[in-house]
Short mmCIF file of C-alpha atoms in Angstrom, two decimals:
data_model
loop_
_atom_site.label_atom_id
_atom_site.label_comp_id
_atom_site.label_asym_id
_atom_site.label_seq_id
_atom_site.Cartn_x
_atom_site.Cartn_y
_atom_site.Cartn_z
CA MET A 1 -23.43 -27.29 -30.91
CA GLU A 2 -22.87 -27.33 -34.64
CA GLN A 3 -25.92 -28.52 -36.48
CA TYR A 4 -25.98 -30.40 -39.76
CA GLU A 5 -29.03 -29.58 -41.82
CA PRO A 6 -29.69 -32.58 -44.05
CA ASP A 7 -28.98 -32.03 -47.74
CA ARG A 8 -32.37 -32.33 -49.38
CA LEU A 9 -32.90 -33.32 -52.96
CA THR A 10 -34.38 -30.79 -55.33
CA PRO A 11 -36.98 -32.19 -57.77
CA VAL A 12 -34.26 -32.19 -60.44
CA GLU A 13 -31.84 -34.12 -58.22
CA ALA A 14 -34.55 -36.60 -57.22
CA ALA A 15 -35.24 -37.22 -60.91
CA ALA A 16 -31.53 -37.79 -61.47
CA VAL A 17 -31.46 -40.44 -58.73
CA ARG A 18 -34.52 -42.22 -60.15
CA ARG A 19 -33.01 -42.12 -63.62
CA SER A 20 -29.78 -43.64 -62.31
CA LEU A 21 -31.68 -46.49 -60.67
CA ARG A 22 -33.52 -47.22 -63.93
CA ASN A 23 -30.80 -47.03 -66.55
CA GLY A 24 -27.56 -45.82 -65.02
CA ARG A 25 -24.84 -47.80 -63.30
CA ALA A 26 -27.21 -48.56 -60.43
CA ALA A 27 -29.51 -50.45 -62.79
CA MET A 28 -26.81 -52.84 -63.95
CA THR A 29 -24.94 -55.74 -62.43
CA ARG A 30 -21.30 -56.75 -61.95
CA ARG A 31 -18.76 -53.99 -62.77
CA SER A 32 -21.52 -51.75 -64.11
CA LEU A 33 -22.71 -51.14 -60.56
CA LEU A 34 -19.68 -49.07 -59.66
CA ARG A 35 -21.12 -45.63 -59.40
CA ALA A 36 -24.62 -44.41 -58.85
CA SER A 37 -26.00 -40.95 -59.38
CA ALA A 38 -23.75 -37.94 -59.00
CA GLY A 39 -26.75 -35.96 -57.80
CA GLY A 40 -28.12 -35.21 -54.36
CA ALA A 41 -26.90 -36.23 -50.98
CA LEU A 42 -29.64 -38.53 -49.73
CA ALA A 43 -31.70 -41.36 -51.07
CA ILE A 44 -35.25 -40.43 -51.86
CA GLY A 45 -36.60 -42.83 -49.28
CA GLY A 46 -34.12 -41.78 -46.62
CA LEU A 47 -35.19 -38.18 -46.21
CA GLY A 48 -38.07 -38.89 -43.90
CA ALA A 49 -35.81 -40.49 -41.31
CA LEU A 50 -33.94 -37.25 -40.67
CA SER A 51 -35.07 -34.57 -38.32
CA ALA A 52 -36.15 -31.35 -40.00
CA CYS A 53 -34.66 -29.34 -37.17
CA GLY A 54 -31.11 -30.42 -37.99
CA ILE A 55 -28.89 -33.30 -36.97
CA PRO A 56 -25.66 -32.78 -35.06
CA ALA A 57 -22.60 -33.43 -37.17
CA ALA A 58 -19.98 -35.77 -35.86
CA ASN A 59 -16.87 -34.34 -34.27
CA LYS A 60 -14.81 -33.16 -37.24
CA SER A 61 -11.68 -31.97 -35.48
CA GLN A 62 -10.47 -35.46 -34.61
CA GLY A 63 -11.24 -37.04 -37.95
CA GLY A 64 -14.30 -39.00 -36.94
CA VAL A 65 -15.32 -40.88 -33.83
CA SER A 66 -13.62 -44.08 -32.78
CA ALA A 67 -14.99 -46.81 -30.58
CA ASP A 68 -13.36 -49.43 -28.42
CA ASP A 69 -11.49 -51.53 -30.96
CA HIS A 70 -12.34 -55.19 -30.53
CA SER A 71 -10.00 -56.37 -33.29
CA ALA A 72 -7.71 -58.25 -30.92
CA THR A 73 -10.48 -60.41 -29.46
CA GLU A 74 -13.00 -60.51 -32.33
CA LYS A 75 -11.27 -61.86 -35.43
CA VAL A 76 -13.76 -60.50 -37.93
CA VAL A 77 -14.24 -57.56 -40.28
CA ASN A 78 -17.63 -56.52 -41.68
CA PHE A 79 -17.12 -55.35 -45.26
CA SER A 80 -19.87 -53.69 -47.35
CA ASN A 81 -19.31 -53.34 -51.08
CA TRP A 82 -21.14 -53.07 -54.41
CA PRO A 83 -22.61 -56.18 -56.07
CA GLU A 84 -20.16 -58.27 -58.06
CA TYR A 85 -17.27 -55.89 -57.46
CA ILE A 86 -14.79 -58.50 -56.27
CA ASP A 87 -13.21 -61.70 -57.59
CA VAL A 88 -15.41 -64.81 -57.53
CA ASP A 89 -14.54 -68.46 -58.03
CA ASP A 90 -17.11 -69.63 -60.60
CA LYS A 91 -17.26 -73.13 -59.10
CA THR A 92 -17.36 -72.43 -55.39
CA LYS A 93 -18.85 -68.91 -55.60
CA ARG A 94 -16.35 -67.88 -52.94
CA HIS A 95 -13.99 -64.91 -53.09
CA PRO A 96 -10.38 -66.15 -53.41
CA THR A 97 -8.79 -62.92 -52.20
CA LEU A 98 -10.91 -62.81 -49.05
CA ASP A 99 -10.20 -66.48 -48.37
CA GLY A 100 -6.48 -65.76 -48.74
CA PHE A 101 -6.71 -62.92 -46.25
CA ALA A 102 -8.53 -65.14 -43.75
CA ARG A 103 -5.98 -67.96 -44.04
CA ARG A 104 -3.08 -65.63 -43.43
CA SER A 105 -4.53 -63.35 -40.77
CA GLY A 106 -7.05 -65.56 -39.00
CA ILE A 107 -9.60 -62.77 -39.57
CA GLN A 108 -12.88 -63.80 -41.17
CA VAL A 109 -14.47 -61.34 -43.59
CA LYS A 110 -18.24 -60.99 -43.43
CA TYR A 111 -18.73 -59.69 -46.95
CA THR A 112 -22.02 -58.05 -47.88
CA GLU A 113 -23.05 -56.69 -51.27
CA ASP A 114 -25.46 -54.07 -49.97
CA ILE A 115 -24.36 -50.88 -51.72
CA ASN A 116 -26.52 -50.45 -54.82
CA ASP A 117 -26.50 -46.67 -55.03
CA ASN A 118 -24.38 -44.03 -53.31
CA ASP A 119 -27.36 -41.86 -52.32
CA GLU A 120 -29.45 -44.79 -51.16
CA PHE A 121 -26.65 -46.19 -49.01
CA PHE A 122 -25.90 -42.80 -47.48
CA GLY A 123 -29.56 -42.43 -46.55
CA LYS A 124 -29.39 -45.84 -44.87
CA ILE A 125 -26.36 -45.17 -42.65
CA GLN A 126 -26.52 -41.40 -42.14
CA PRO A 127 -29.03 -41.39 -39.24
CA GLN A 128 -26.86 -43.88 -37.32
CA LEU A 129 -23.69 -41.91 -37.97
CA ALA A 130 -25.33 -38.63 -37.01
CA ALA A 131 -26.53 -40.22 -33.78
CA GLY A 132 -23.04 -41.53 -32.97
CA GLN A 133 -24.04 -45.16 -33.42
CA ASP A 134 -22.24 -48.14 -34.93
CA THR A 135 -23.49 -48.91 -38.44
CA GLY A 136 -22.51 -52.55 -38.09
CA ARG A 137 -19.91 -52.08 -40.82
CA ASP A 138 -16.13 -51.85 -40.45
CA LEU A 139 -15.31 -51.08 -44.07
CA ILE A 140 -17.38 -49.50 -46.85
CA VAL A 141 -16.71 -48.59 -50.50
CA LEU A 142 -18.04 -45.26 -51.78
CA THR A 143 -17.49 -43.18 -54.91
CA ASP A 144 -15.17 -40.22 -54.50
CA TRP A 145 -17.79 -37.44 -54.35
CA LEU A 146 -19.66 -39.19 -51.51
CA ALA A 147 -16.41 -40.16 -49.79
CA ALA A 148 -15.59 -36.46 -49.78
CA ARG A 149 -18.89 -35.66 -48.10
CA MET A 150 -18.40 -38.39 -45.49
CA ILE A 151 -15.00 -36.95 -44.60
CA ARG A 152 -16.33 -33.40 -44.51
CA LEU A 153 -19.12 -34.43 -42.13
CA GLY A 154 -16.69 -36.25 -39.83
CA TYR A 155 -18.41 -39.59 -40.39
CA VAL A 156 -15.28 -41.67 -41.04
CA GLN A 157 -12.17 -42.42 -39.02
CA LYS A 158 -8.63 -41.34 -39.72
CA LEU A 159 -6.48 -44.28 -40.77
CA ASP A 160 -3.50 -45.55 -38.80
CA THR A 161 -0.60 -45.52 -41.25
CA SER A 162 1.40 -47.93 -39.10
CA VAL A 163 -1.08 -50.68 -40.07
CA LEU A 164 -0.94 -49.74 -43.76
CA PRO A 165 2.68 -50.23 -44.94
CA HIS A 166 1.77 -51.76 -48.31
CA ALA A 167 -1.01 -49.26 -48.98
CA PHE A 168 1.26 -46.33 -48.20
CA ALA A 169 4.12 -47.66 -50.32
CA ASN A 170 2.17 -49.09 -53.26
CA LEU A 171 -0.58 -46.54 -53.90
CA SER A 172 -0.23 -45.32 -57.46
CA ASP A 173 0.89 -41.70 -57.81
CA GLN A 174 -2.19 -41.09 -59.92
CA PHE A 175 -4.43 -41.44 -56.86
CA ARG A 176 -2.30 -40.08 -54.02
CA ALA A 177 -3.57 -36.53 -53.64
CA PRO A 178 -7.29 -35.95 -54.22
CA ASP A 179 -8.40 -32.48 -53.14
CA TRP A 180 -11.02 -33.99 -50.84
CA ASP A 181 -8.54 -36.23 -48.92
CA PRO A 182 -4.99 -34.88 -49.24
CA GLY A 183 -2.43 -37.56 -48.46
CA ARG A 184 -5.16 -40.20 -48.17
CA ALA A 185 -5.63 -39.72 -44.44
CA TYR A 186 -9.13 -41.23 -44.46
CA SER A 187 -9.47 -43.33 -47.61
CA TYR A 188 -7.73 -45.65 -50.04
CA PRO A 189 -9.01 -46.43 -53.55
CA TRP A 190 -10.65 -49.76 -54.16
CA GLN A 191 -10.57 -49.28 -57.94
CA GLY A 192 -10.19 -46.44 -60.40
CA ILE A 193 -12.63 -45.57 -63.19
CA SER A 194 -11.43 -44.02 -66.46
CA THR A 195 -13.72 -42.06 -68.79
CA VAL A 196 -12.60 -42.17 -72.42
CA ILE A 197 -13.90 -41.86 -75.98
CA ALA A 198 -15.10 -45.17 -77.43
CA TYR A 199 -15.98 -45.90 -81.03
CA ASN A 200 -17.33 -48.57 -83.34
CA LYS A 201 -14.85 -48.86 -86.21
CA LYS A 202 -17.39 -50.29 -88.63
CA ALA A 203 -19.90 -47.53 -87.89
CA LEU A 204 -17.23 -44.84 -88.28
CA ASP A 205 -16.49 -46.10 -91.79
CA GLY A 206 -13.20 -44.23 -92.06
CA ILE A 207 -14.14 -41.16 -90.01
CA GLU A 208 -11.33 -40.18 -87.66
CA VAL A 209 -12.24 -39.51 -84.02
CA LYS A 210 -9.53 -38.22 -81.71
CA SER A 211 -11.24 -35.64 -79.50
CA VAL A 212 -14.48 -34.47 -77.97
CA SER A 213 -14.48 -31.73 -80.62
CA ASP A 214 -14.73 -34.46 -83.26
CA LEU A 215 -17.80 -35.84 -81.48
CA LEU A 216 -19.46 -32.45 -81.24
CA ASP A 217 -18.49 -30.85 -84.53
CA ASN A 218 -18.07 -33.45 -87.27
CA PRO A 219 -21.29 -33.34 -89.34
CA ARG A 220 -20.68 -36.89 -90.59
CA LEU A 221 -21.36 -38.10 -87.03
CA LYS A 222 -24.65 -36.22 -86.64
CA GLY A 223 -27.16 -38.28 -84.68
CA ARG A 224 -24.64 -41.02 -83.95
CA VAL A 225 -22.88 -39.60 -80.87
CA GLY A 226 -23.53 -40.50 -77.23
CA PHE A 227 -22.73 -38.72 -73.98
CA LEU A 228 -23.22 -39.96 -70.41
CA THR A 229 -25.90 -38.97 -67.92
CA GLU A 230 -23.14 -38.78 -65.32
CA MET A 231 -22.51 -35.05 -65.00
CA ARG A 232 -18.87 -35.23 -63.95
CA ASP A 233 -17.92 -37.45 -66.86
CA SER A 234 -19.65 -35.60 -69.71
CA ILE A 235 -18.91 -32.13 -68.35
CA GLY A 236 -15.34 -33.04 -67.40
CA MET A 237 -14.43 -34.51 -70.78
CA THR A 238 -15.87 -31.49 -72.60
CA MET A 239 -14.18 -29.11 -70.19
CA LEU A 240 -10.79 -30.67 -70.94
CA ASP A 241 -11.46 -30.35 -74.66
CA MET A 242 -12.11 -26.65 -74.13
CA GLY A 243 -8.76 -26.21 -72.37
CA LYS A 244 -10.24 -25.86 -68.89
CA ASP A 245 -9.17 -27.74 -65.76
CA PRO A 246 -11.93 -29.84 -64.09
CA ALA A 247 -10.02 -29.52 -60.82
CA LYS A 248 -10.15 -25.70 -60.81
CA PHE A 249 -13.10 -24.57 -62.91
CA THR A 250 -15.47 -21.68 -62.13
CA GLY A 251 -19.22 -21.38 -62.50
CA ASP A 252 -18.68 -19.47 -65.74
CA ASP A 253 -16.53 -22.34 -67.03
CA PHE A 254 -19.32 -24.79 -66.24
CA ASP A 255 -21.86 -22.61 -68.05
CA ALA A 256 -19.60 -22.43 -71.11
CA VAL A 257 -19.49 -26.24 -71.27
CA ILE A 258 -23.27 -26.46 -70.93
CA ALA A 259 -23.65 -23.96 -73.77
CA ARG A 260 -21.35 -25.97 -76.02
CA LEU A 261 -23.17 -29.23 -75.34
CA GLN A 262 -26.54 -27.54 -75.75
CA LYS A 263 -25.51 -26.40 -79.22
CA ALA A 264 -24.71 -30.00 -80.14
CA VAL A 265 -28.06 -31.15 -78.75
CA ASP A 266 -29.96 -28.47 -80.65
CA LYS A 267 -28.43 -29.39 -84.01
CA GLY A 268 -28.98 -33.13 -83.44
CA GLN A 269 -25.30 -34.01 -83.20
CA ILE A 270 -25.80 -35.87 -79.89
CA ARG A 271 -28.18 -38.80 -80.31
CA ARG A 272 -28.86 -39.08 -76.60
CA PHE A 273 -27.43 -39.06 -73.07
CA THR A 274 -27.30 -42.55 -71.58
CA GLY A 275 -26.44 -44.57 -68.54
CA ASN A 276 -24.73 -47.91 -68.95
CA ASP A 277 -27.05 -48.80 -71.79
CA TYR A 278 -24.66 -47.05 -74.17
CA THR A 279 -22.80 -50.36 -74.42
CA SER A 280 -25.58 -51.88 -76.52
CA ASP A 281 -25.77 -48.84 -78.82
CA LEU A 282 -22.00 -48.88 -79.29
CA ALA A 283 -21.76 -52.61 -80.01
CA LYS A 284 -24.61 -52.43 -82.55
CA GLY A 285 -23.20 -49.33 -84.23
CA ASP A 286 -26.12 -47.04 -83.35
CA PHE A 287 -23.43 -44.95 -81.69
CA ALA A 288 -20.47 -44.42 -83.97
CA ALA A 289 -18.64 -42.88 -81.01
CA CYS A 290 -19.45 -41.91 -77.44
CA ILE A 291 -18.14 -41.01 -74.01
CA ALA A 292 -17.61 -44.31 -72.17
CA TRP A 293 -16.21 -46.01 -69.06
CA GLY A 294 -12.96 -47.86 -69.60
CA GLY A 295 -13.92 -51.03 -67.73
CA ASP A 296 -16.96 -51.47 -69.95
CA ILE A 297 -14.80 -51.14 -73.04
CA VAL A 298 -12.46 -53.89 -71.83
CA GLN A 299 -15.47 -56.18 -71.54
CA LEU A 300 -17.04 -55.13 -74.85
CA GLN A 301 -13.83 -55.75 -76.78
CA ALA A 302 -13.91 -59.42 -75.79
CA ASP A 303 -17.03 -59.93 -77.92
CA SER A 304 -17.05 -56.90 -80.24
CA PRO A 305 -13.84 -56.57 -82.26
CA ASP A 306 -15.06 -53.33 -83.88
CA VAL A 307 -15.08 -51.51 -80.52
CA GLY A 308 -12.04 -49.39 -79.70
CA TYR A 309 -11.17 -46.35 -77.64
CA VAL A 310 -9.20 -43.11 -77.75
CA ILE A 311 -7.45 -41.11 -75.05
CA PRO A 312 -7.73 -37.49 -76.25
CA ASP A 313 -4.62 -35.32 -76.25
CA SER A 314 -6.54 -32.97 -73.94
CA GLY A 315 -6.78 -35.74 -71.33
CA TYR A 316 -9.45 -37.92 -69.76
CA MET A 317 -11.44 -38.06 -66.53
CA THR A 318 -10.61 -40.38 -63.64
CA SER A 319 -12.60 -41.11 -60.51
CA THR A 320 -12.32 -43.68 -57.73
CA ASP A 321 -14.37 -45.91 -55.50
CA ASN A 322 -12.82 -45.76 -52.04
CA MET A 323 -12.49 -47.83 -48.87
CA LEU A 324 -13.40 -45.98 -45.68
CA ILE A 325 -13.90 -46.95 -42.03
CA PRO A 326 -17.09 -45.43 -40.58
CA ASN A 327 -17.32 -43.99 -37.10
CA LYS A 328 -17.82 -46.41 -34.21
CA ALA A 329 -16.63 -49.41 -36.24
CA ARG A 330 -15.83 -52.24 -33.78
CA HIS A 331 -12.94 -53.68 -35.79
CA LYS A 332 -10.93 -50.73 -37.07
CA THR A 333 -7.53 -52.44 -37.01
CA ASN A 334 -8.90 -55.51 -38.76
CA ALA A 335 -10.38 -53.26 -41.45
CA GLU A 336 -7.05 -51.49 -41.89
CA ARG A 337 -5.30 -54.83 -42.25
CA LEU A 338 -7.76 -55.77 -44.99
CA ILE A 339 -7.16 -52.46 -46.80
CA ASP A 340 -3.43 -53.09 -46.62
CA TYR A 341 -3.84 -56.65 -47.90
CA PHE A 342 -5.44 -55.41 -51.11
CA TYR A 343 -2.39 -53.22 -51.71
CA GLU A 344 -0.10 -56.23 -51.88
CA PRO A 345 0.58 -57.01 -55.54
CA GLU A 346 -0.70 -60.60 -55.57
CA PRO A 347 -4.24 -60.03 -54.28
CA ALA A 348 -4.39 -56.74 -56.19
CA ALA A 349 -3.64 -58.68 -59.37
CA GLU A 350 -6.33 -61.26 -58.64
CA LEU A 351 -8.84 -58.47 -58.16
CA ALA A 352 -7.81 -56.58 -61.31
CA ALA A 353 -7.90 -59.72 -63.45
CA TYR A 354 -11.51 -60.29 -62.50
CA ILE A 355 -13.15 -56.85 -62.49
CA ASN A 356 -11.09 -55.10 -65.21
CA TYR A 357 -11.13 -51.57 -63.84
CA VAL A 358 -8.06 -49.49 -63.03
CA SER A 359 -5.88 -51.01 -60.35
CA PRO A 360 -4.68 -48.35 -57.88
CA VAL A 361 -1.69 -50.52 -56.88
CA ALA A 362 1.71 -49.62 -58.28
CA GLY A 363 3.81 -52.66 -59.16
CA VAL A 364 0.85 -54.94 -59.85
CA GLN A 365 1.58 -55.41 -63.56
CA PRO A 366 4.05 -58.35 -63.46
CA PHE A 367 1.79 -60.22 -61.06
CA LEU A 368 -1.24 -59.58 -63.26
CA ALA A 369 0.73 -60.82 -66.28
CA LYS A 370 1.02 -64.24 -64.62
CA ILE A 371 -2.78 -64.42 -64.54
CA ASP A 372 -3.76 -62.59 -67.73
CA LYS A 373 -1.15 -61.12 -70.07
CA SER A 374 -3.69 -59.16 -72.07
CA ALA A 375 -5.02 -57.48 -68.94
CA ALA A 376 -1.51 -56.62 -67.79
CA SER A 377 -0.79 -54.85 -71.07
CA ASN A 378 -4.13 -53.01 -71.21
CA PRO A 379 -3.74 -49.33 -70.21
CA LEU A 380 -7.41 -49.23 -69.22
CA ILE A 381 -6.46 -51.57 -66.37
CA ILE A 382 -2.80 -50.66 -65.80
CA PRO A 383 -2.28 -47.10 -67.07
CA ASP A 384 1.29 -46.36 -68.11
CA LYS A 385 2.97 -43.13 -67.01
CA ALA A 386 2.01 -41.30 -70.19
CA MET A 387 -1.64 -42.18 -69.68
CA GLN A 388 -1.53 -41.37 -65.97
CA ALA A 389 -0.19 -37.93 -66.84
CA LYS A 390 -3.32 -37.27 -68.92
CA SER A 391 -5.76 -38.14 -66.12
CA HIS A 392 -7.83 -35.46 -64.43
CA ALA A 393 -10.25 -35.49 -61.51
CA PHE A 394 -13.40 -33.42 -61.07
CA ARG A 395 -13.05 -31.10 -58.10
CA ALA A 396 -15.18 -31.43 -55.00
CA LEU A 397 -18.39 -29.40 -55.12
CA THR A 398 -20.21 -27.54 -52.40
CA GLN A 399 -23.83 -28.54 -51.85
CA GLN A 400 -24.91 -25.26 -53.46
CA GLU A 401 -22.81 -25.99 -56.55
CA GLU A 402 -24.05 -29.58 -56.67
CA THR A 403 -27.66 -28.41 -56.77
CA ALA A 404 -27.11 -25.61 -59.28
CA PHE A 405 -24.88 -27.61 -61.63
CA GLN A 406 -27.06 -30.70 -61.55
CA GLN A 407 -30.12 -28.59 -62.38
CA LYS A 408 -28.40 -27.12 -65.43
CA PHE A 409 -27.09 -30.50 -66.55
CA SER A 410 -30.50 -32.15 -66.12
CA LYS A 411 -32.08 -29.43 -68.26
CA LEU A 412 -29.46 -30.13 -70.93
CA THR A 413 -30.09 -33.88 -70.93
CA GLY A 414 -33.86 -33.50 -70.85
CA ALA A 415 -34.20 -35.26 -67.52
#
């Protein structure tokens, strides 16, 4: 029998997880809670629950393990998501899109905001999945790098395309073919996340910023530049600036990026590496420019007119949070119907208008315009074709690469 030896955190990776919980996306609320650490595979507290002698992997050849589907007789779907990552009616505190799905389908959604960190959540459900048990969840939302691991381990079920006509037809071309799930056989994006260059116009005081090279090399910005503690974002943006492809890079390419960033650290060009707390530095002008997440910039601009952003000619990084159906889920068909519902333009527009990250649904723009014209015209929410063409994804890493690269990046950031 094939054995799965649990991925164990190195001291460097464990520090990265703790740092993420303190000041990264996992430490924030609402849309800031989208992605946790890009480090190790298990939560720090979850390691002890796994057997040191190895845990059998699920059956990979059939794309996960199904259970008897009770969707026809049990009109419910258990949906786990991140905190405040869905539309909310401020008066009733209910979720209009989920209520709309229930009215139309007769399926009630038991919605739980219990994913606070990718690693932590994986540590919570992994022992059940490895043992072939139902996690009690029919639908979960995980960031792309962990979604890739779940698929590789055979922990999620292959989707039935016959139940997903809207999802299949309306998925944006930008998100159709990740290397970790070609053709989206196991996952569909919940939302996309764009990594861009943000700036404070007042703090720049006439300095032009168009590229990562400007951030790293312009002496007039010394000590006023910020990069992210998320490895894939900071490394990926710098890699693009150096003419390298984040989807195809080698270990030598990674080392070259580290060397370039280290040079900027050594000369004091980079003020610091941050989690989501960069938003305060940017709004105040302590950062004249920084690497930033697009959804945060949409929110900042509402209150900070000096904040703007740039899409470099070299391109920008894109990642996704993804809906998956874990093994042994009792209500697979109901979960698939819910996935498909969120790929209809109307509910997709409601969702995008509230959370302000990239909608993965093609054709949503005119429906969003009826709710919020400014959101519909914002390329950070609805990327046009020119912007989509500049998007790049970070390739899937092996566990060995994850450990080695994270160690080098943590040394760079002083973690």
